[in-house]
Tab-separated table of C-alpha atoms and ligand atoms in Angstrom:
chain	number	residue	atom	x	y	z
R	1	MET	CA	7.820	-3.840	-20.235
R	2	ASN	CA	5.365	-4.169	-17.327
R	3	THR	CA	5.008	-1.192	-15.000
R	4	VAL	CA	4.169	-0.855	-11.310
R	5	LEU	CA	3.874	2.155	-9.019
R	6	VAL	CA	4.532	1.723	-5.284
R	7	THR	CA	3.728	4.414	-2.707
R	8	GLY	CA	5.694	4.420	0.535
R	9	ALA	CA	8.593	3.313	-1.669
R	10	SER	CA	11.281	4.553	0.728
R	11	GLY	CA	9.828	2.546	3.630
R	12	GLY	CA	10.425	-0.997	4.818
R	13	LEU	CA	7.827	-2.877	2.765
R	14	GLY	CA	7.942	-0.298	-0.038
R	15	ILE	CA	11.616	-0.806	-0.815
R	16	SER	CA	11.135	-4.591	-0.671
R	17	LEU	CA	8.260	-4.342	-3.168
R	18	VAL	CA	10.375	-2.115	-5.413
R	19	ARG	CA	13.214	-4.662	-5.383
R	20	GLU	CA	10.804	-7.581	-5.891
R	21	TYR	CA	9.225	-6.058	-8.999
R	22	LEU	CA	12.605	-4.972	-10.392
R	23	SER	CA	13.731	-8.602	-10.064
R	24	ARG	CA	10.618	-9.600	-12.053
R	25	GLY	CA	11.647	-7.304	-14.902
R	26	PHE	CA	9.188	-4.447	-14.279
R	27	LYS	CA	9.792	-0.758	-14.693
R	28	VAL	CA	9.073	0.545	-11.191
R	29	PHE	CA	7.857	3.983	-10.138
R	30	GLY	CA	8.367	4.786	-6.473
R	31	ALA	CA	6.582	7.553	-4.568
R	32	ASP	CA	7.322	8.692	-1.046
R	33	VAL	CA	7.720	11.882	0.967
R	34	VAL	CA	11.498	11.620	0.887
R	35	ARG	CA	14.038	9.803	-1.202
R	36	ARG	CA	16.547	7.851	0.865
R	37	PRO	CA	20.178	7.687	-0.337
R	38	GLU	CA	20.562	4.102	0.890
R	39	THR	CA	17.566	3.125	-1.261
R	40	ASP	CA	19.135	4.747	-4.295
R	41	SER	CA	22.375	2.875	-3.841
R	42	GLN	CA	20.518	-0.439	-3.512
R	43	LEU	CA	18.719	0.275	-6.762
R	44	ARG	CA	21.651	1.459	-8.812
R	45	GLU	CA	21.801	-1.901	-10.595
R	46	ALA	CA	18.250	-1.347	-11.903
R	47	GLY	CA	19.776	0.634	-14.754
R	48	GLY	CA	17.037	3.190	-15.293
R	49	ARG	CA	14.126	0.836	-14.557
R	50	TYR	CA	13.477	2.677	-11.257
R	51	VAL	CA	12.107	6.210	-11.188
R	52	PHE	CA	11.371	7.989	-7.903
R	53	PHE	CA	8.891	10.834	-7.361
R	54	GLU	CA	8.763	12.879	-4.184
R	55	THR	CA	5.090	12.616	-3.232
R	56	ASP	CA	2.978	13.252	-0.170
R	57	VAL	CA	-0.163	11.103	-0.499
R	58	SER	CA	-1.967	13.372	1.973
R	59	ASN	CA	-1.501	16.369	-0.332
R	60	PRO	CA	-3.842	16.609	-3.369
R	61	GLU	CA	-1.485	18.847	-5.406
R	62	SER	CA	1.408	16.496	-4.771
R	63	VAL	CA	-0.623	13.459	-5.875
R	64	ASN	CA	-1.873	15.220	-9.005
R	65	ARG	CA	1.710	16.191	-9.841
R	66	LEU	CA	2.707	12.539	-9.383
R	67	ALA	CA	0.060	11.473	-11.903
R	68	GLU	CA	1.244	14.077	-14.392
R	69	LEU	CA	4.906	13.103	-14.050
R	70	VAL	CA	4.164	9.376	-14.322
R	71	SER	CA	2.116	10.021	-17.464
R	72	HIS	CA	5.242	11.570	-19.024
R	73	GLU	CA	7.044	8.276	-18.361
R	74	THR	CA	4.413	5.751	-19.441
R	75	ASP	CA	1.047	5.418	-21.208
R	76	ALA	CA	-0.102	2.609	-18.934
R	77	LEU	CA	0.324	1.289	-15.417
R	78	ASP	CA	-0.056	-2.463	-14.947
R	79	ILE	CA	-0.098	-2.511	-11.139
R	80	LEU	CA	-0.684	0.205	-8.516
R	81	ILE	CA	0.343	-0.596	-4.935
R	82	ASN	CA	-0.706	1.750	-2.135
R	83	ALA	CA	1.777	0.899	0.631
R	84	ALA	CA	2.391	4.317	2.253
R	85	GLY	CA	1.159	4.374	5.817
R	86	ILE	CA	1.842	5.795	9.239
R	87	ILE	CA	1.150	4.797	12.815
R	88	ARG	CA	1.374	6.940	15.929
R	89	PRO	CA	3.363	4.977	18.506
R	90	GLU	CA	1.816	7.076	21.219
R	91	SER	CA	-1.764	6.406	20.123
R	92	GLU	CA	-2.550	3.261	22.142
R	93	PHE	CA	-4.709	4.806	24.822
R	94	LEU	CA	-7.934	4.123	26.645
R	95	LEU	CA	-10.897	6.148	25.359
R	96	GLU	CA	-10.629	8.716	28.129
R	97	ASP	CA	-7.081	9.670	27.121
R	98	PHE	CA	-7.280	9.232	23.348
R	99	ASP	CA	-6.168	12.258	21.280
R	100	ILE	CA	-8.908	12.345	18.643
R	101	GLU	CA	-7.830	15.588	16.939
R	102	GLY	CA	-4.280	14.264	16.642
R	103	SER	CA	-5.587	11.343	14.533
R	104	LYS	CA	-6.637	13.388	11.518
R	105	LYS	CA	-3.298	13.281	9.700
R	106	LEU	CA	-3.223	9.484	10.045
R	107	PHE	CA	-6.611	9.227	8.328
R	108	ASP	CA	-5.445	11.516	5.579
R	109	VAL	CA	-2.447	9.275	4.859
R	110	ASN	CA	-3.792	5.755	5.539
R	111	ALA	CA	-7.392	5.994	4.339
R	112	LEU	CA	-7.763	9.028	2.046
R	113	GLY	CA	-4.212	8.767	0.651
R	114	PRO	CA	-4.808	5.494	-1.253
R	115	LEU	CA	-8.119	6.807	-2.644
R	116	ARG	CA	-6.396	10.032	-3.745
R	117	VAL	CA	-3.619	8.101	-5.505
R	118	THR	CA	-6.048	5.622	-7.083
R	119	LYS	CA	-8.272	8.431	-8.364
R	120	ALA	CA	-5.299	10.269	-9.877
R	121	LEU	CA	-3.825	7.166	-11.550
R	122	ILE	CA	-6.959	5.243	-12.573
R	123	GLY	CA	-6.674	6.398	-16.191
R	124	LEU	CA	-3.203	4.861	-16.493
R	125	LEU	CA	-4.330	1.698	-14.664
R	126	ARG	CA	-7.245	1.297	-17.080
R	127	ARG	CA	-4.742	1.191	-19.950
R	128	GLY	CA	-2.496	-1.368	-18.213
R	129	SER	CA	-2.396	-5.044	-19.129
R	130	LYS	CA	-2.496	-6.545	-15.623
R	131	LYS	CA	-5.197	-4.190	-14.271
R	132	LEU	CA	-4.333	-4.737	-10.620
R	133	LEU	CA	-4.841	-2.415	-7.644
R	134	VAL	CA	-3.208	-3.552	-4.393
R	135	ASN	CA	-3.943	-1.799	-1.112
R	136	ILE	CA	-1.700	-2.634	1.847
R	137	SER	CA	-3.990	-3.022	4.816
R	138	SER	CA	-3.264	-4.759	8.119
R	139	GLU	CA	-4.790	-7.199	10.547
R	140	ALA	CA	-5.681	-3.923	12.307
R	141	GLY	CA	-8.433	-3.378	9.713
R	142	SER	CA	-10.218	-6.636	10.556
R	143	MET	CA	-13.383	-6.413	12.665
R	144	THR	CA	-12.817	-9.845	14.131
R	145	SER	CA	-9.069	-10.363	14.451
R	146	HIS	CA	-7.328	-7.111	15.387
R	147	ALA	CA	-6.533	-8.164	18.965
R	148	ASP	CA	-2.894	-7.036	18.862
R	149	TYR	CA	-4.082	-3.503	18.170
R	150	ILE	CA	-6.529	-3.173	21.032
R	151	ASN	CA	-7.069	0.492	22.033
R	152	ARG	CA	-5.374	1.799	18.882
R	153	TYR	CA	-8.472	3.541	17.562
R	154	ASP	CA	-6.966	5.668	14.799
R	155	TYR	CA	-4.806	3.038	13.063
R	156	CYS	CA	-7.507	0.314	13.198
R	157	MET	CA	-10.197	2.707	11.970
R	158	SER	CA	-8.002	3.945	9.104
R	159	LYS	CA	-7.280	0.393	7.897
R	160	ALA	CA	-10.956	-0.621	8.234
R	161	ALA	CA	-11.773	2.441	6.094
R	162	LEU	CA	-9.194	1.276	3.536
R	163	ASN	CA	-10.853	-2.157	3.520
R	164	ILE	CA	-14.348	-0.854	2.750
R	165	GLN	CA	-12.839	1.579	0.223
R	166	SER	CA	-11.313	-1.419	-1.556
R	167	VAL	CA	-14.611	-3.328	-1.556
R	168	ILE	CA	-16.396	-0.328	-3.098
R	169	LEU	CA	-13.642	0.107	-5.692
R	170	GLN	CA	-13.736	-3.603	-6.577
R	171	ARG	CA	-17.466	-3.408	-7.214
R	172	TYR	CA	-17.000	-0.294	-9.381
R	173	LEU	CA	-13.973	-1.497	-11.343
R	174	LYS	CA	-14.852	-5.177	-11.812
R	175	PRO	CA	-16.792	-4.610	-15.081
R	176	GLU	CA	-13.584	-3.121	-16.542
R	177	GLY	CA	-11.565	-6.180	-15.534
R	178	ILE	CA	-9.630	-4.354	-12.793
R	179	ARG	CA	-8.862	-6.520	-9.765
R	180	VAL	CA	-8.584	-4.952	-6.287
R	181	LEU	CA	-6.712	-6.845	-3.548
R	182	LEU	CA	-6.051	-6.120	0.112
R	183	PHE	CA	-3.050	-7.508	1.966
R	184	ASN	CA	-2.050	-7.812	5.582
R	185	PRO	CA	1.753	-7.825	5.151
R	186	GLY	CA	2.363	-9.335	8.588
R	187	TRP	CA	4.223	-7.877	11.563
R	188	MET	CA	7.358	-6.842	9.695
R	189	HIS	CA	10.846	-5.929	10.741
R	190	THR	CA	10.639	-2.345	9.352
R	191	PRO	CA	10.878	1.169	10.797
R	192	MET	CA	7.138	0.893	11.547
R	193	GLY	CA	7.138	-2.682	12.826
R	194	GLY	CA	10.299	-2.363	14.903
R	195	PRO	CA	13.255	-4.679	15.539
R	196	ASP	CA	11.281	-7.431	17.357
R	197	ALA	CA	8.951	-8.136	14.428
R	198	PRO	CA	9.253	-11.676	13.027
R	199	VAL	CA	8.502	-11.074	9.338
R	200	ASN	CA	11.190	-10.045	6.859
R	201	PRO	CA	9.622	-7.432	4.519
R	202	ASP	CA	11.332	-9.139	1.547
R	203	ASP	CA	9.328	-12.319	2.307
R	204	SER	CA	6.162	-10.260	2.642
R	205	ALA	CA	6.809	-8.475	-0.672
R	206	ARG	CA	7.450	-11.803	-2.452
R	207	GLY	CA	4.250	-13.290	-1.029
R	208	ILE	CA	2.217	-10.247	-2.040
R	209	ALA	CA	3.640	-10.258	-5.579
R	210	ASP	CA	3.057	-14.034	-6.005
R	211	LEU	CA	-0.509	-13.909	-4.687
R	212	SER	CA	-1.332	-10.823	-6.734
R	213	GLU	CA	-0.240	-12.583	-9.898
R	214	SER	CA	-2.315	-15.690	-9.166
R	215	LEU	CA	-5.428	-13.822	-7.946
R	216	ARG	CA	-5.654	-11.050	-10.539
R	217	SER	CA	-7.269	-13.319	-13.128
R	218	ARG	CA	-9.777	-14.759	-10.611
R	219	PRO	CA	-12.261	-11.875	-10.229
R	220	ASP	CA	-14.579	-13.755	-7.871
R	221	SER	CA	-11.935	-14.989	-5.440
R	222	TYR	CA	-11.563	-13.663	-1.891
R	223	MET	CA	-10.078	-10.121	-1.565
R	224	TYR	CA	-8.422	-9.786	1.862
R	225	TRP	CA	-5.263	-11.902	2.269
R	226	ASN	CA	-2.328	-12.399	4.558
R	227	TYR	CA	0.997	-12.154	2.711
R	228	ASN	CA	1.580	-15.897	3.293
R	229	GLY	CA	-1.465	-16.976	1.288
R	230	THR	CA	-4.037	-17.489	4.036
R	231	GLU	CA	-7.327	-15.609	4.001
R	232	ARG	CA	-7.720	-12.732	6.479
R	233	PRO	CA	-11.182	-12.694	8.067
R	234	TRP	CA	-13.117	-9.442	7.584
A	301	NAP	N1	5.304	-2.899	9.764
A	301	NAP	C1	4.302	-3.676	10.077
A	301	NAP	O1	4.445	-4.577	10.936
A	301	NAP	C2	2.967	-3.540	9.381
A	301	NAP	C3	1.939	-4.416	9.755
A	301	NAP	C4	0.710	-4.322	9.096
A	301	NAP	C5	0.552	-3.374	8.100
A	301	NAP	N2	1.569	-2.525	7.761
A	301	NAP	C6	1.343	-1.564	6.681
A	301	NAP	O2	2.297	-1.788	5.663
A	301	NAP	C7	2.611	-0.546	4.997
A	301	NAP	C8	4.126	-0.354	4.986
A	301	NAP	O3	4.574	-0.378	6.327
A	301	NAP	P1	6.138	-0.339	6.702
A	301	NAP	O4	6.307	-1.226	7.872
A	301	NAP	O5	6.943	-0.527	5.476
A	301	NAP	O6	6.244	1.161	7.213
A	301	NAP	P2	7.458	2.167	7.088
A	301	NAP	O7	8.743	1.448	7.083
A	301	NAP	O8	7.216	3.247	8.082
A	301	NAP	O9	7.258	2.737	5.608
A	301	NAP	C9	6.140	3.505	5.257
A	301	NAP	C10	6.597	4.514	4.239
A	301	NAP	O10	5.471	5.368	3.880
A	301	NAP	C11	5.954	6.684	3.893
A	301	NAP	N3	4.924	7.695	4.083
A	301	NAP	C12	4.406	8.129	5.260
A	301	NAP	N4	3.545	9.127	5.041
A	301	NAP	C13	3.525	9.324	3.702
A	301	NAP	C14	2.847	10.245	2.877
A	301	NAP	N5	2.018	11.172	3.388
A	301	NAP	N6	3.048	10.191	1.541
A	301	NAP	C15	3.906	9.267	1.013
A	301	NAP	N7	4.579	8.388	1.746
A	301	NAP	C16	4.396	8.412	3.088
A	301	NAP	C17	6.938	6.707	5.036
A	301	NAP	O11	7.752	7.857	5.002
A	301	NAP	P3	8.320	8.398	6.432
A	301	NAP	O12	9.191	7.329	6.993
A	301	NAP	O13	9.046	9.638	6.012
A	301	NAP	O14	7.114	8.658	7.286
A	301	NAP	C18	7.697	5.421	4.806
A	301	NAP	O15	8.749	5.606	3.871
A	301	NAP	C19	1.848	0.534	5.759
A	301	NAP	O16	0.669	0.841	5.070
A	301	NAP	C20	1.524	-0.115	7.086
A	301	NAP	O17	0.374	0.433	7.691
A	301	NAP	C21	2.777	-2.592	8.380
């Protein structure tokens, strides 16, 4: 049975990715700070194919414990998806008023968190058959097309850091046949995206899963995609 691990699994996109991969027959490992009862009830029909681990991706001990617990469940991970992320709604300020010190936690979750999780789980990913690492970025990480996020220094900088992290990882892991992909999931109707957002996270999750499957065996194809199959400019 194929395996996938999704961080941010209790969140809007995370739960949609969990459901999408369960519907594709995977065993799914979810990691998030808290387990949500409504998520559990939605996943009851998975019949043991969903395992949740309380994990804080900004905490090294927590991430190492995740890796240890997952290794008790499986010898190999086919796909790793780093979807956990935060945004500070109050952070859209002009330079003069921007709270720089208050941004550090966001960096620890959005930029260092995925690297921490990837480092801890790379051994399992190396033994997987699909050899796919997916990092959930944003249009906010694009140098040329982040206009909707103007004056949101911390979020944009954290996603740009995730983008270059993914490029470095792709260069390092390519000789081993591991594919690294970056996705902008769209402006989604989730707790982060809010009620006015146009994109259903289920549609985003389906697009990400479809594209991942078609791109993983094309090592020289473009890396940074919108969920709907168009290329995101760097
Ligand atoms: N929503 C959008 O429109 C949009 C657009 C572009 C990109 N994205 C990206 O897409 C991803 C998913 O977004 P979403 O809309 O699904 O957000 P969401 O609904 O807020 O879900 C994010 C999940 O990550 C969890 N999380 C936060 N900090 C964590 C930590 N330290 N360790 C583990 N899990 C943690 C959150 O838990 P808590 O709720 O407890 O904090 C939440 O369950 C994020 O990376 C986001 O930046 C979203």
